[in-house]
Amino acid sequence: MSKSSSKRPSKSISKSKSQPSAFAQQDPNEAPTIAKPMVRVVAILYDGMLILALLFLVGTILTVVGTLLTMETGTESSQAQSLPLWYQNAIMTPSFVLTLVAFYGIFWRRGGQTLGMQTWRLKTINDAGQWLTWGQSFKRILAACLMPLLFGIIGSLIDGSRAALLASAFLGLVFNYVFCLFNPRGLAVQDMLSNTITLKMPKVAHEGLWRGFRNRKKKS
């Protein structure tokens, strides 16, 4: 099998009437290829700026709410202490996770691509050639976090400093995409664990994010 053919999604990908296919506008002479690791990382950096802004907004709102709920009336800012640990672990952390899941889930379910992925003509689909469901989106996010978590634990055991933890987690994130170079099909760790795939779409098949939103809404 040639290298070019191994980089293309299987022709046996099924098309369901209940969910639109990711290849609805594909030219028969063109075919999407599995996205290369570098372009995927660049797309993540694009999305990362928007995600950080969303997390900052959510964190600010929760901090204000938490301060109102946990601080006594009349407490001045100079007297205010940090939010209780239970509030941080039970309210803020799950809210950050839900924000991340909602960000990717909404975009992946509607058009298979986030804003950063649209810039580089990337689309994420499941192994049936359809947009991801909420469950598949959540599974893919968990799969993407697995290696950073494992690397972070190892780094924390070797050196208990916060810097070592963050550096090790970052190496785990890098490992997800370095793995593409050694996988015969060019899949990342999260692709394999969640049975999904990220494709580089040809220009003729690139629907665009907002058009994909509108088409998905009409079909639903």
JSON list of C-alpha atoms in Angstrom, two decimals:
[
{"chain": "A", "resi": 1, "resn": "MET", "atom": "CA", "xyz": [0.00, 0.00, 0.00]},
{"chain": "A", "resi": 2, "resn": "SER", "atom": "CA", "xyz": [1.36, 3.40, -0.96]},
{"chain": "A", "resi": 3, "resn": "LYS", "atom": "CA", "xyz": [1.99, 6.09, 1.60]},
{"chain": "A", "resi": 4, "resn": "SER", "atom": "CA", "xyz": [-0.63, 8.40, 0.08]},
{"chain": "A", "resi": 5, "resn": "SER", "atom": "CA", "xyz": [-3.36, 5.79, 0.28]},
{"chain": "A", "resi": 6, "resn": "SER", "atom": "CA", "xyz": [-2.55, 5.01, 3.93]},
{"chain": "A", "resi": 7, "resn": "LYS", "atom": "CA", "xyz": [-3.11, 8.66, 4.81]},
{"chain": "A", "resi": 8, "resn": "ARG", "atom": "CA", "xyz": [-6.66, 8.68, 3.46]},
{"chain": "A", "resi": 9, "resn": "PRO", "atom": "CA", "xyz": [-9.73, 7.70, 5.44]},
{"chain": "A", "resi": 10, "resn": "SER", "atom": "CA", "xyz": [-11.21, 4.30, 4.72]},
{"chain": "A", "resi": 11, "resn": "LYS", "atom": "CA", "xyz": [-13.72, 4.12, 1.84]},
{"chain": "A", "resi": 12, "resn": "SER", "atom": "CA", "xyz": [-15.91, 1.95, 4.04]},
{"chain": "A", "resi": 13, "resn": "ILE", "atom": "CA", "xyz": [-16.97, 4.92, 6.15]},
{"chain": "A", "resi": 14, "resn": "SER", "atom": "CA", "xyz": [-20.73, 4.70, 6.37]},
{"chain": "A", "resi": 15, "resn": "LYS", "atom": "CA", "xyz": [-23.23, 7.51, 5.87]},
{"chain": "A", "resi": 16, "resn": "SER", "atom": "CA", "xyz": [-26.16, 7.77, 8.24]},
{"chain": "A", "resi": 17, "resn": "LYS", "atom": "CA", "xyz": [-29.45, 9.51, 7.42]},
{"chain": "A", "resi": 18, "resn": "SER", "atom": "CA", "xyz": [-29.71, 10.77, 10.99]},
{"chain": "A", "resi": 19, "resn": "GLN", "atom": "CA", "xyz": [-26.43, 12.60, 10.89]},
{"chain": "A", "resi": 20, "resn": "PRO", "atom": "CA", "xyz": [-24.78, 14.52, 8.00]},
{"chain": "A", "resi": 21, "resn": "SER", "atom": "CA", "xyz": [-21.62, 13.11, 6.49]},
{"chain": "A", "resi": 22, "resn": "ALA", "atom": "CA", "xyz": [-18.37, 15.05, 6.68]},
{"chain": "A", "resi": 23, "resn": "PHE", "atom": "CA", "xyz": [-17.79, 14.30, 2.98]},
{"chain": "A", "resi": 24, "resn": "ALA", "atom": "CA", "xyz": [-21.04, 15.72, 1.63]},
{"chain": "A", "resi": 25, "resn": "GLN", "atom": "CA", "xyz": [-19.26, 18.28, -0.57]},
{"chain": "A", "resi": 26, "resn": "GLN", "atom": "CA", "xyz": [-16.22, 16.23, -1.49]},
{"chain": "A", "resi": 27, "resn": "ASP", "atom": "CA", "xyz": [-15.05, 16.27, -5.10]},
{"chain": "A", "resi": 28, "resn": "PRO", "atom": "CA", "xyz": [-14.55, 12.69, -6.38]},
{"chain": "A", "resi": 29, "resn": "ASN", "atom": "CA", "xyz": [-11.10, 13.65, -7.65]},
{"chain": "A", "resi": 30, "resn": "GLU", "atom": "CA", "xyz": [-10.01, 14.96, -4.26]},
{"chain": "A", "resi": 31, "resn": "ALA", "atom": "CA", "xyz": [-9.83, 13.23, -0.91]},
{"chain": "A", "resi": 32, "resn": "PRO", "atom": "CA", "xyz": [-9.12, 14.47, 2.60]},
{"chain": "A", "resi": 33, "resn": "THR", "atom": "CA", "xyz": [-5.92, 13.26, 4.22]},
{"chain": "A", "resi": 34, "resn": "ILE", "atom": "CA", "xyz": [-5.07, 12.66, 7.84]},
{"chain": "A", "resi": 35, "resn": "ALA", "atom": "CA", "xyz": [-3.87, 15.95, 9.32]},
{"chain": "A", "resi": 36, "resn": "LYS", "atom": "CA", "xyz": [-0.18, 16.25, 10.05]},
{"chain": "A", "resi": 37, "resn": "PRO", "atom": "CA", "xyz": [0.87, 16.87, 13.67]},
{"chain": "A", "resi": 38, "resn": "MET", "atom": "CA", "xyz": [2.37, 20.32, 13.10]},
{"chain": "A", "resi": 39, "resn": "VAL", "atom": "CA", "xyz": [-0.76, 21.85, 11.55]},
{"chain": "A", "resi": 40, "resn": "ARG", "atom": "CA", "xyz": [-2.84, 20.32, 14.36]},
{"chain": "A", "resi": 41, "resn": "VAL", "atom": "CA", "xyz": [-0.63, 21.91, 16.99]},
{"chain": "A", "resi": 42, "resn": "VAL", "atom": "CA", "xyz": [-0.90, 25.30, 15.27]},
{"chain": "A", "resi": 43, "resn": "ALA", "atom": "CA", "xyz": [-4.70, 25.00, 15.23]},
{"chain": "A", "resi": 44, "resn": "ILE", "atom": "CA", "xyz": [-4.63, 24.20, 18.96]},
{"chain": "A", "resi": 45, "resn": "LEU", "atom": "CA", "xyz": [-2.59, 27.34, 19.61]},
{"chain": "A", "resi": 46, "resn": "TYR", "atom": "CA", "xyz": [-5.21, 29.37, 17.75]},
{"chain": "A", "resi": 47, "resn": "ASP", "atom": "CA", "xyz": [-8.01, 27.84, 19.80]},
{"chain": "A", "resi": 48, "resn": "GLY", "atom": "CA", "xyz": [-5.97, 28.14, 22.97]},
{"chain": "A", "resi": 49, "resn": "MET", "atom": "CA", "xyz": [-6.21, 31.92, 22.94]},
{"chain": "A", "resi": 50, "resn": "LEU", "atom": "CA", "xyz": [-10.00, 31.78, 22.74]},
{"chain": "A", "resi": 51, "resn": "ILE", "atom": "CA", "xyz": [-10.20, 29.05, 25.39]},
{"chain": "A", "resi": 52, "resn": "LEU", "atom": "CA", "xyz": [-8.04, 31.06, 27.78]},
{"chain": "A", "resi": 53, "resn": "ALA", "atom": "CA", "xyz": [-10.32, 34.06, 27.30]},
{"chain": "A", "resi": 54, "resn": "LEU", "atom": "CA", "xyz": [-13.39, 31.91, 28.04]},
{"chain": "A", "resi": 55, "resn": "LEU", "atom": "CA", "xyz": [-11.78, 30.37, 31.12]},
{"chain": "A", "resi": 56, "resn": "PHE", "atom": "CA", "xyz": [-10.77, 33.81, 32.35]},
{"chain": "A", "resi": 57, "resn": "LEU", "atom": "CA", "xyz": [-14.36, 35.03, 31.93]},
{"chain": "A", "resi": 58, "resn": "VAL", "atom": "CA", "xyz": [-15.79, 31.98, 33.71]},
{"chain": "A", "resi": 59, "resn": "GLY", "atom": "CA", "xyz": [-13.19, 32.27, 36.48]},
{"chain": "A", "resi": 60, "resn": "THR", "atom": "CA", "xyz": [-13.94, 35.95, 37.01]},
{"chain": "A", "resi": 61, "resn": "ILE", "atom": "CA", "xyz": [-17.69, 35.33, 37.27]},
{"chain": "A", "resi": 62, "resn": "LEU", "atom": "CA", "xyz": [-17.24, 32.40, 39.66]},
{"chain": "A", "resi": 63, "resn": "THR", "atom": "CA", "xyz": [-14.79, 34.37, 41.79]},
{"chain": "A", "resi": 64, "resn": "VAL", "atom": "CA", "xyz": [-17.28, 37.21, 42.18]},
{"chain": "A", "resi": 65, "resn": "VAL", "atom": "CA", "xyz": [-20.10, 34.79, 42.98]},
{"chain": "A", "resi": 66, "resn": "GLY", "atom": "CA", "xyz": [-17.91, 32.84, 45.38]},
{"chain": "A", "resi": 67, "resn": "THR", "atom": "CA", "xyz": [-16.82, 35.99, 47.16]},
{"chain": "A", "resi": 68, "resn": "LEU", "atom": "CA", "xyz": [-20.42, 37.09, 47.63]},
{"chain": "A", "resi": 69, "resn": "LEU", "atom": "CA", "xyz": [-21.43, 33.67, 48.95]},
{"chain": "A", "resi": 70, "resn": "THR", "atom": "CA", "xyz": [-18.50, 32.92, 51.23]},
{"chain": "A", "resi": 71, "resn": "MET", "atom": "CA", "xyz": [-17.42, 36.32, 52.55]},
{"chain": "A", "resi": 72, "resn": "GLU", "atom": "CA", "xyz": [-19.22, 38.08, 55.35]},
{"chain": "A", "resi": 73, "resn": "THR", "atom": "CA", "xyz": [-21.18, 41.21, 54.54]},
{"chain": "A", "resi": 74, "resn": "GLY", "atom": "CA", "xyz": [-19.04, 44.31, 54.91]},
{"chain": "A", "resi": 75, "resn": "THR", "atom": "CA", "xyz": [-15.73, 42.56, 54.21]},
{"chain": "A", "resi": 76, "resn": "GLU", "atom": "CA", "xyz": [-13.36, 44.87, 52.32]},
{"chain": "A", "resi": 77, "resn": "SER", "atom": "CA", "xyz": [-11.13, 43.77, 49.48]},
{"chain": "A", "resi": 78, "resn": "SER", "atom": "CA", "xyz": [-8.03, 44.26, 51.62]},
{"chain": "A", "resi": 79, "resn": "GLN", "atom": "CA", "xyz": [-9.50, 41.87, 54.20]},
{"chain": "A", "resi": 80, "resn": "ALA", "atom": "CA", "xyz": [-10.74, 39.26, 51.77]},
{"chain": "A", "resi": 81, "resn": "GLN", "atom": "CA", "xyz": [-8.95, 35.93, 51.77]},
{"chain": "A", "resi": 82, "resn": "SER", "atom": "CA", "xyz": [-8.78, 33.28, 49.06]},
{"chain": "A", "resi": 83, "resn": "LEU", "atom": "CA", "xyz": [-11.92, 31.34, 48.24]},
{"chain": "A", "resi": 84, "resn": "PRO", "atom": "CA", "xyz": [-12.56, 28.19, 50.31]},
{"chain": "A", "resi": 85, "resn": "LEU", "atom": "CA", "xyz": [-10.93, 25.03, 49.02]},
{"chain": "A", "resi": 86, "resn": "TRP", "atom": "CA", "xyz": [-14.31, 23.26, 48.73]},
{"chain": "A", "resi": 87, "resn": "TYR", "atom": "CA", "xyz": [-15.57, 26.02, 46.43]},
{"chain": "A", "resi": 88, "resn": "GLN", "atom": "CA", "xyz": [-12.50, 25.83, 44.23]},
{"chain": "A", "resi": 89, "resn": "ASN", "atom": "CA", "xyz": [-12.67, 22.01, 43.91]},
{"chain": "A", "resi": 90, "resn": "ALA", "atom": "CA", "xyz": [-16.44, 21.50, 43.78]},
{"chain": "A", "resi": 91, "resn": "ILE", "atom": "CA", "xyz": [-17.49, 24.56, 41.78]},
{"chain": "A", "resi": 92, "resn": "MET", "atom": "CA", "xyz": [-14.65, 26.22, 39.90]},
{"chain": "A", "resi": 93, "resn": "THR", "atom": "CA", "xyz": [-12.71, 23.18, 38.65]},
{"chain": "A", "resi": 94, "resn": "PRO", "atom": "CA", "xyz": [-15.80, 21.35, 37.26]},
{"chain": "A", "resi": 95, "resn": "SER", "atom": "CA", "xyz": [-16.93, 24.62, 35.65]},
{"chain": "A", "resi": 96, "resn": "PHE", "atom": "CA", "xyz": [-13.60, 24.96, 33.85]},
{"chain": "A", "resi": 97, "resn": "VAL", "atom": "CA", "xyz": [-13.86, 21.35, 32.63]},
{"chain": "A", "resi": 98, "resn": "LEU", "atom": "CA", "xyz": [-17.43, 21.88, 31.42]},
{"chain": "A", "resi": 99, "resn": "THR", "atom": "CA", "xyz": [-16.36, 25.06, 29.60]},
{"chain": "A", "resi": 100, "resn": "LEU", "atom": "CA", "xyz": [-13.67, 23.12, 27.76]},
{"chain": "A", "resi": 101, "resn": "VAL", "atom": "CA", "xyz": [-16.05, 20.27, 26.88]},
{"chain": "A", "resi": 102, "resn": "ALA", "atom": "CA", "xyz": [-18.74, 22.71, 25.73]},
{"chain": "A", "resi": 103, "resn": "PHE", "atom": "CA", "xyz": [-16.28, 24.64, 23.55]},
{"chain": "A", "resi": 104, "resn": "TYR", "atom": "CA", "xyz": [-15.11, 21.59, 21.61]},
{"chain": "A", "resi": 105, "resn": "GLY", "atom": "CA", "xyz": [-18.42, 19.73, 21.78]},
{"chain": "A", "resi": 106, "resn": "ILE", "atom": "CA", "xyz": [-20.46, 22.53, 20.23]},
{"chain": "A", "resi": 107, "resn": "PHE", "atom": "CA", "xyz": [-18.03, 23.05, 17.36]},
{"chain": "A", "resi": 108, "resn": "TRP", "atom": "CA", "xyz": [-17.32, 19.36, 16.71]},
{"chain": "A", "resi": 109, "resn": "ARG", "atom": "CA", "xyz": [-21.02, 18.48, 16.71]},
{"chain": "A", "resi": 110, "resn": "ARG", "atom": "CA", "xyz": [-21.99, 21.31, 14.36]},
{"chain": "A", "resi": 111, "resn": "GLY", "atom": "CA", "xyz": [-19.29, 21.35, 11.74]},
{"chain": "A", "resi": 112, "resn": "GLY", "atom": "CA", "xyz": [-16.44, 19.13, 12.89]},
{"chain": "A", "resi": 113, "resn": "GLN", "atom": "CA", "xyz": [-14.13, 22.09, 13.39]},
{"chain": "A", "resi": 114, "resn": "THR", "atom": "CA", "xyz": [-13.31, 24.86, 15.82]},
{"chain": "A", "resi": 115, "resn": "LEU", "atom": "CA", "xyz": [-12.29, 28.37, 14.77]},
{"chain": "A", "resi": 116, "resn": "GLY", "atom": "CA", "xyz": [-8.62, 27.39, 14.76]},
{"chain": "A", "resi": 117, "resn": "MET", "atom": "CA", "xyz": [-9.33, 24.22, 12.79]},
{"chain": "A", "resi": 118, "resn": "GLN", "atom": "CA", "xyz": [-11.31, 26.18, 10.21]},
{"chain": "A", "resi": 119, "resn": "THR", "atom": "CA", "xyz": [-8.28, 28.36, 9.51]},
{"chain": "A", "resi": 120, "resn": "TRP", "atom": "CA", "xyz": [-6.26, 25.28, 8.54]},
{"chain": "A", "resi": 121, "resn": "ARG", "atom": "CA", "xyz": [-9.13, 23.31, 6.93]},
{"chain": "A", "resi": 122, "resn": "LEU", "atom": "CA", "xyz": [-9.15, 20.63, 9.62]},
{"chain": "A", "resi": 123, "resn": "LYS", "atom": "CA", "xyz": [-12.20, 18.58, 10.54]},
{"chain": "A", "resi": 124, "resn": "THR", "atom": "CA", "xyz": [-12.70, 15.97, 13.25]},
{"chain": "A", "resi": 125, "resn": "ILE", "atom": "CA", "xyz": [-15.08, 13.09, 12.58]},
{"chain": "A", "resi": 126, "resn": "ASN", "atom": "CA", "xyz": [-15.85, 9.71, 14.11]},
{"chain": "A", "resi": 127, "resn": "ASP", "atom": "CA", "xyz": [-15.02, 6.36, 12.55]},
{"chain": "A", "resi": 128, "resn": "ALA", "atom": "CA", "xyz": [-18.36, 6.38, 10.70]},
{"chain": "A", "resi": 129, "resn": "GLY", "atom": "CA", "xyz": [-17.51, 9.61, 8.89]},
{"chain": "A", "resi": 130, "resn": "GLN", "atom": "CA", "xyz": [-19.97, 11.72, 10.88]},
{"chain": "A", "resi": 131, "resn": "TRP", "atom": "CA", "xyz": [-19.72, 14.65, 13.28]},
{"chain": "A", "resi": 132, "resn": "LEU", "atom": "CA", "xyz": [-19.02, 13.72, 16.87]},
{"chain": "A", "resi": 133, "resn": "THR", "atom": "CA", "xyz": [-21.74, 13.31, 19.47]},
{"chain": "A", "resi": 134, "resn": "TRP", "atom": "CA", "xyz": [-21.47, 14.82, 22.96]},
{"chain": "A", "resi": 135, "resn": "GLY", "atom": "CA", "xyz": [-20.30, 11.47, 24.30]},
{"chain": "A", "resi": 136, "resn": "GLN", "atom": "CA", "xyz": [-17.64, 11.08, 21.62]},
{"chain": "A", "resi": 137, "resn": "SER", "atom": "CA", "xyz": [-16.47, 14.66, 22.14]},
{"chain": "A", "resi": 138, "resn": "PHE", "atom": "CA", "xyz": [-16.08, 14.08, 25.88]},
{"chain": "A", "resi": 139, "resn": "LYS", "atom": "CA", "xyz": [-14.26, 10.80, 25.26]},
{"chain": "A", "resi": 140, "resn": "ARG", "atom": "CA", "xyz": [-11.85, 12.48, 22.85]},
{"chain": "A", "resi": 141, "resn": "ILE", "atom": "CA", "xyz": [-11.09, 15.27, 25.31]},
{"chain": "A", "resi": 142, "resn": "LEU", "atom": "CA", "xyz": [-10.41, 12.76, 28.07]},
{"chain": "A", "resi": 143, "resn": "ALA", "atom": "CA", "xyz": [-8.17, 10.78, 25.72]},
{"chain": "A", "resi": 144, "resn": "ALA", "atom": "CA", "xyz": [-6.22, 13.95, 24.85]},
{"chain": "A", "resi": 145, "resn": "CYS", "atom": "CA", "xyz": [-5.70, 14.64, 28.58]},
{"chain": "A", "resi": 146, "resn": "LEU", "atom": "CA", "xyz": [-4.49, 11.12, 29.42]},
{"chain": "A", "resi": 147, "resn": "MET", "atom": "CA", "xyz": [-0.82, 11.46, 28.45]},
{"chain": "A", "resi": 148, "resn": "PRO", "atom": "CA", "xyz": [-0.39, 14.97, 29.94]},
{"chain": "A", "resi": 149, "resn": "LEU", "atom": "CA", "xyz": [-1.90, 13.60, 33.18]},
{"chain": "A", "resi": 150, "resn": "LEU", "atom": "CA", "xyz": [0.41, 10.57, 33.25]},
{"chain": "A", "resi": 151, "resn": "PHE", "atom": "CA", "xyz": [3.48, 12.66, 32.41]},
{"chain": "A", "resi": 152, "resn": "GLY", "atom": "CA", "xyz": [2.45, 15.20, 35.05]},
{"chain": "A", "resi": 153, "resn": "ILE", "atom": "CA", "xyz": [2.16, 12.51, 37.73]},
{"chain": "A", "resi": 154, "resn": "ILE", "atom": "CA", "xyz": [5.58, 11.13, 36.82]},
{"chain": "A", "resi": 155, "resn": "GLY", "atom": "CA", "xyz": [7.11, 14.62, 36.89]},
{"chain": "A", "resi": 156, "resn": "SER", "atom": "CA", "xyz": [5.51, 15.31, 40.24]},
{"chain": "A", "resi": 157, "resn": "LEU", "atom": "CA", "xyz": [6.94, 12.09, 41.69]},
{"chain": "A", "resi": 158, "resn": "ILE", "atom": "CA", "xyz": [10.42, 12.88, 40.40]},
{"chain": "A", "resi": 159, "resn": "ASP", "atom": "CA", "xyz": [10.38, 16.52, 41.45]},
{"chain": "A", "resi": 160, "resn": "GLY", "atom": "CA", "xyz": [7.48, 17.79, 43.52]},
{"chain": "A", "resi": 161, "resn": "SER", "atom": "CA", "xyz": [7.74, 21.36, 42.27]},
{"chain": "A", "resi": 162, "resn": "ARG", "atom": "CA", "xyz": [4.91, 23.01, 40.35]},
{"chain": "A", "resi": 163, "resn": "ALA", "atom": "CA", "xyz": [7.28, 23.83, 37.49]},
{"chain": "A", "resi": 164, "resn": "ALA", "atom": "CA", "xyz": [8.16, 20.15, 37.06]},
{"chain": "A", "resi": 165, "resn": "LEU", "atom": "CA", "xyz": [4.48, 19.22, 37.06]},
{"chain": "A", "resi": 166, "resn": "LEU", "atom": "CA", "xyz": [3.60, 21.75, 34.36]},
{"chain": "A", "resi": 167, "resn": "ALA", "atom": "CA", "xyz": [6.67, 20.92, 32.25]},
{"chain": "A", "resi": 168, "resn": "SER", "atom": "CA", "xyz": [5.90, 17.20, 32.42]},
{"chain": "A", "resi": 169, "resn": "ALA", "atom": "CA", "xyz": [2.25, 17.77, 31.50]},
{"chain": "A", "resi": 170, "resn": "PHE", "atom": "CA", "xyz": [3.35, 19.84, 28.50]},
{"chain": "A", "resi": 171, "resn": "LEU", "atom": "CA", "xyz": [5.65, 17.01, 27.39]},
{"chain": "A", "resi": 172, "resn": "GLY", "atom": "CA", "xyz": [2.67, 14.68, 27.61]},
{"chain": "A", "resi": 173, "resn": "LEU", "atom": "CA", "xyz": [0.71, 16.99, 25.33]},
{"chain": "A", "resi": 174, "resn": "VAL", "atom": "CA", "xyz": [3.61, 17.04, 22.86]},
{"chain": "A", "resi": 175, "resn": "PHE", "atom": "CA", "xyz": [3.79, 13.24, 23.03]},
{"chain": "A", "resi": 176, "resn": "ASN", "atom": "CA", "xyz": [0.19, 13.02, 21.75]},
{"chain": "A", "resi": 177, "resn": "TYR", "atom": "CA", "xyz": [1.30, 14.49, 18.44]},
{"chain": "A", "resi": 178, "resn": "VAL", "atom": "CA", "xyz": [4.82, 13.08, 18.23]},
{"chain": "A", "resi": 179, "resn": "PHE", "atom": "CA", "xyz": [3.04, 9.75, 18.34]},
{"chain": "A", "resi": 180, "resn": "CYS", "atom": "CA", "xyz": [1.60, 10.59, 14.90]},
{"chain": "A", "resi": 181, "resn": "LEU", "atom": "CA", "xyz": [5.06, 10.28, 13.39]},
{"chain": "A", "resi": 182, "resn": "PHE", "atom": "CA", "xyz": [5.36, 6.65, 14.50]},
{"chain": "A", "resi": 183, "resn": "ASN", "atom": "CA", "xyz": [1.80, 5.53, 13.90]},
{"chain": "A", "resi": 184, "resn": "PRO", "atom": "CA", "xyz": [1.39, 3.86, 10.47]},
{"chain": "A", "resi": 185, "resn": "ARG", "atom": "CA", "xyz": [-1.75, 5.90, 9.74]},
{"chain": "A", "resi": 186, "resn": "GLY", "atom": "CA", "xyz": [-0.51, 9.12, 11.31]},
{"chain": "A", "resi": 187, "resn": "LEU", "atom": "CA", "xyz": [-3.03, 9.03, 14.17]},
{"chain": "A", "resi": 188, "resn": "ALA", "atom": "CA", "xyz": [-2.56, 10.83, 17.47]},
{"chain": "A", "resi": 189, "resn": "VAL", "atom": "CA", "xyz": [-3.10, 9.18, 20.85]},
{"chain": "A", "resi": 190, "resn": "GLN", "atom": "CA", "xyz": [-6.55, 10.73, 21.25]},
{"chain": "A", "resi": 191, "resn": "ASP", "atom": "CA", "xyz": [-7.55, 9.56, 17.77]},
{"chain": "A", "resi": 192, "resn": "MET", "atom": "CA", "xyz": [-6.84, 5.94, 18.62]},
{"chain": "A", "resi": 193, "resn": "LEU", "atom": "CA", "xyz": [-8.41, 5.98, 22.09]},
{"chain": "A", "resi": 194, "resn": "SER", "atom": "CA", "xyz": [-11.62, 7.71, 21.01]},
{"chain": "A", "resi": 195, "resn": "ASN", "atom": "CA", "xyz": [-12.08, 6.14, 17.55]},
{"chain": "A", "resi": 196, "resn": "THR", "atom": "CA", "xyz": [-12.05, 9.56, 15.91]},
{"chain": "A", "resi": 197, "resn": "ILE", "atom": "CA", "xyz": [-9.85, 11.20, 13.32]},
{"chain": "A", "resi": 198, "resn": "THR", "atom": "CA", "xyz": [-8.80, 14.70, 12.30]},
{"chain": "A", "resi": 199, "resn": "LEU", "atom": "CA", "xyz": [-8.61, 15.30, 8.56]},
{"chain": "A", "resi": 200, "resn": "LYS", "atom": "CA", "xyz": [-7.03, 17.93, 6.36]},
{"chain": "A", "resi": 201, "resn": "MET", "atom": "CA", "xyz": [-9.77, 18.86, 3.92]},
{"chain": "A", "resi": 202, "resn": "PRO", "atom": "CA", "xyz": [-9.08, 19.87, 0.30]},
{"chain": "A", "resi": 203, "resn": "LYS", "atom": "CA", "xyz": [-10.24, 23.34, -0.65]},
{"chain": "A", "resi": 204, "resn": "VAL", "atom": "CA", "xyz": [-13.06, 22.04, -2.81]},
{"chain": "A", "resi": 205, "resn": "ALA", "atom": "CA", "xyz": [-14.47, 20.07, 0.13]},
{"chain": "A", "resi": 206, "resn": "HIS", "atom": "CA", "xyz": [-14.02, 22.74, 2.76]},
{"chain": "A", "resi": 207, "resn": "GLU", "atom": "CA", "xyz": [-17.49, 23.82, 3.81]},
{"chain": "A", "resi": 208, "resn": "GLY", "atom": "CA", "xyz": [-16.53, 26.45, 6.34]},
{"chain": "A", "resi": 209, "resn": "LEU", "atom": "CA", "xyz": [-17.58, 26.76, 9.96]},
{"chain": "A", "resi": 210, "resn": "TRP", "atom": "CA", "xyz": [-20.60, 29.06, 9.74]},
{"chain": "A", "resi": 211, "resn": "ARG", "atom": "CA", "xyz": [-22.00, 27.39, 6.61]},
{"chain": "A", "resi": 212, "resn": "GLY", "atom": "CA", "xyz": [-21.66, 24.07, 8.39]},
{"chain": "A", "resi": 213, "resn": "PHE", "atom": "CA", "xyz": [-23.63, 25.48, 11.32]},
{"chain": "A", "resi": 214, "resn": "ARG", "atom": "CA", "xyz": [-26.42, 26.65, 9.00]},
{"chain": "A", "resi": 215, "resn": "ASN", "atom": "CA", "xyz": [-26.54, 23.40, 7.01]},
{"chain": "A", "resi": 216, "resn": "ARG", "atom": "CA", "xyz": [-26.60, 21.31, 10.19]},
{"chain": "A", "resi": 217, "resn": "LYS", "atom": "CA", "xyz": [-29.47, 23.42, 11.54]},
{"chain": "A", "resi": 218, "resn": "LYS", "atom": "CA", "xyz": [-31.49, 23.04, 8.33]},
{"chain": "A", "resi": 219, "resn": "LYS", "atom": "CA", "xyz": [-31.01, 19.26, 8.25]},
{"chain": "A", "resi": 220, "resn": "SER", "atom": "CA", "xyz": [-31.94, 18.90, 11.91]}
]
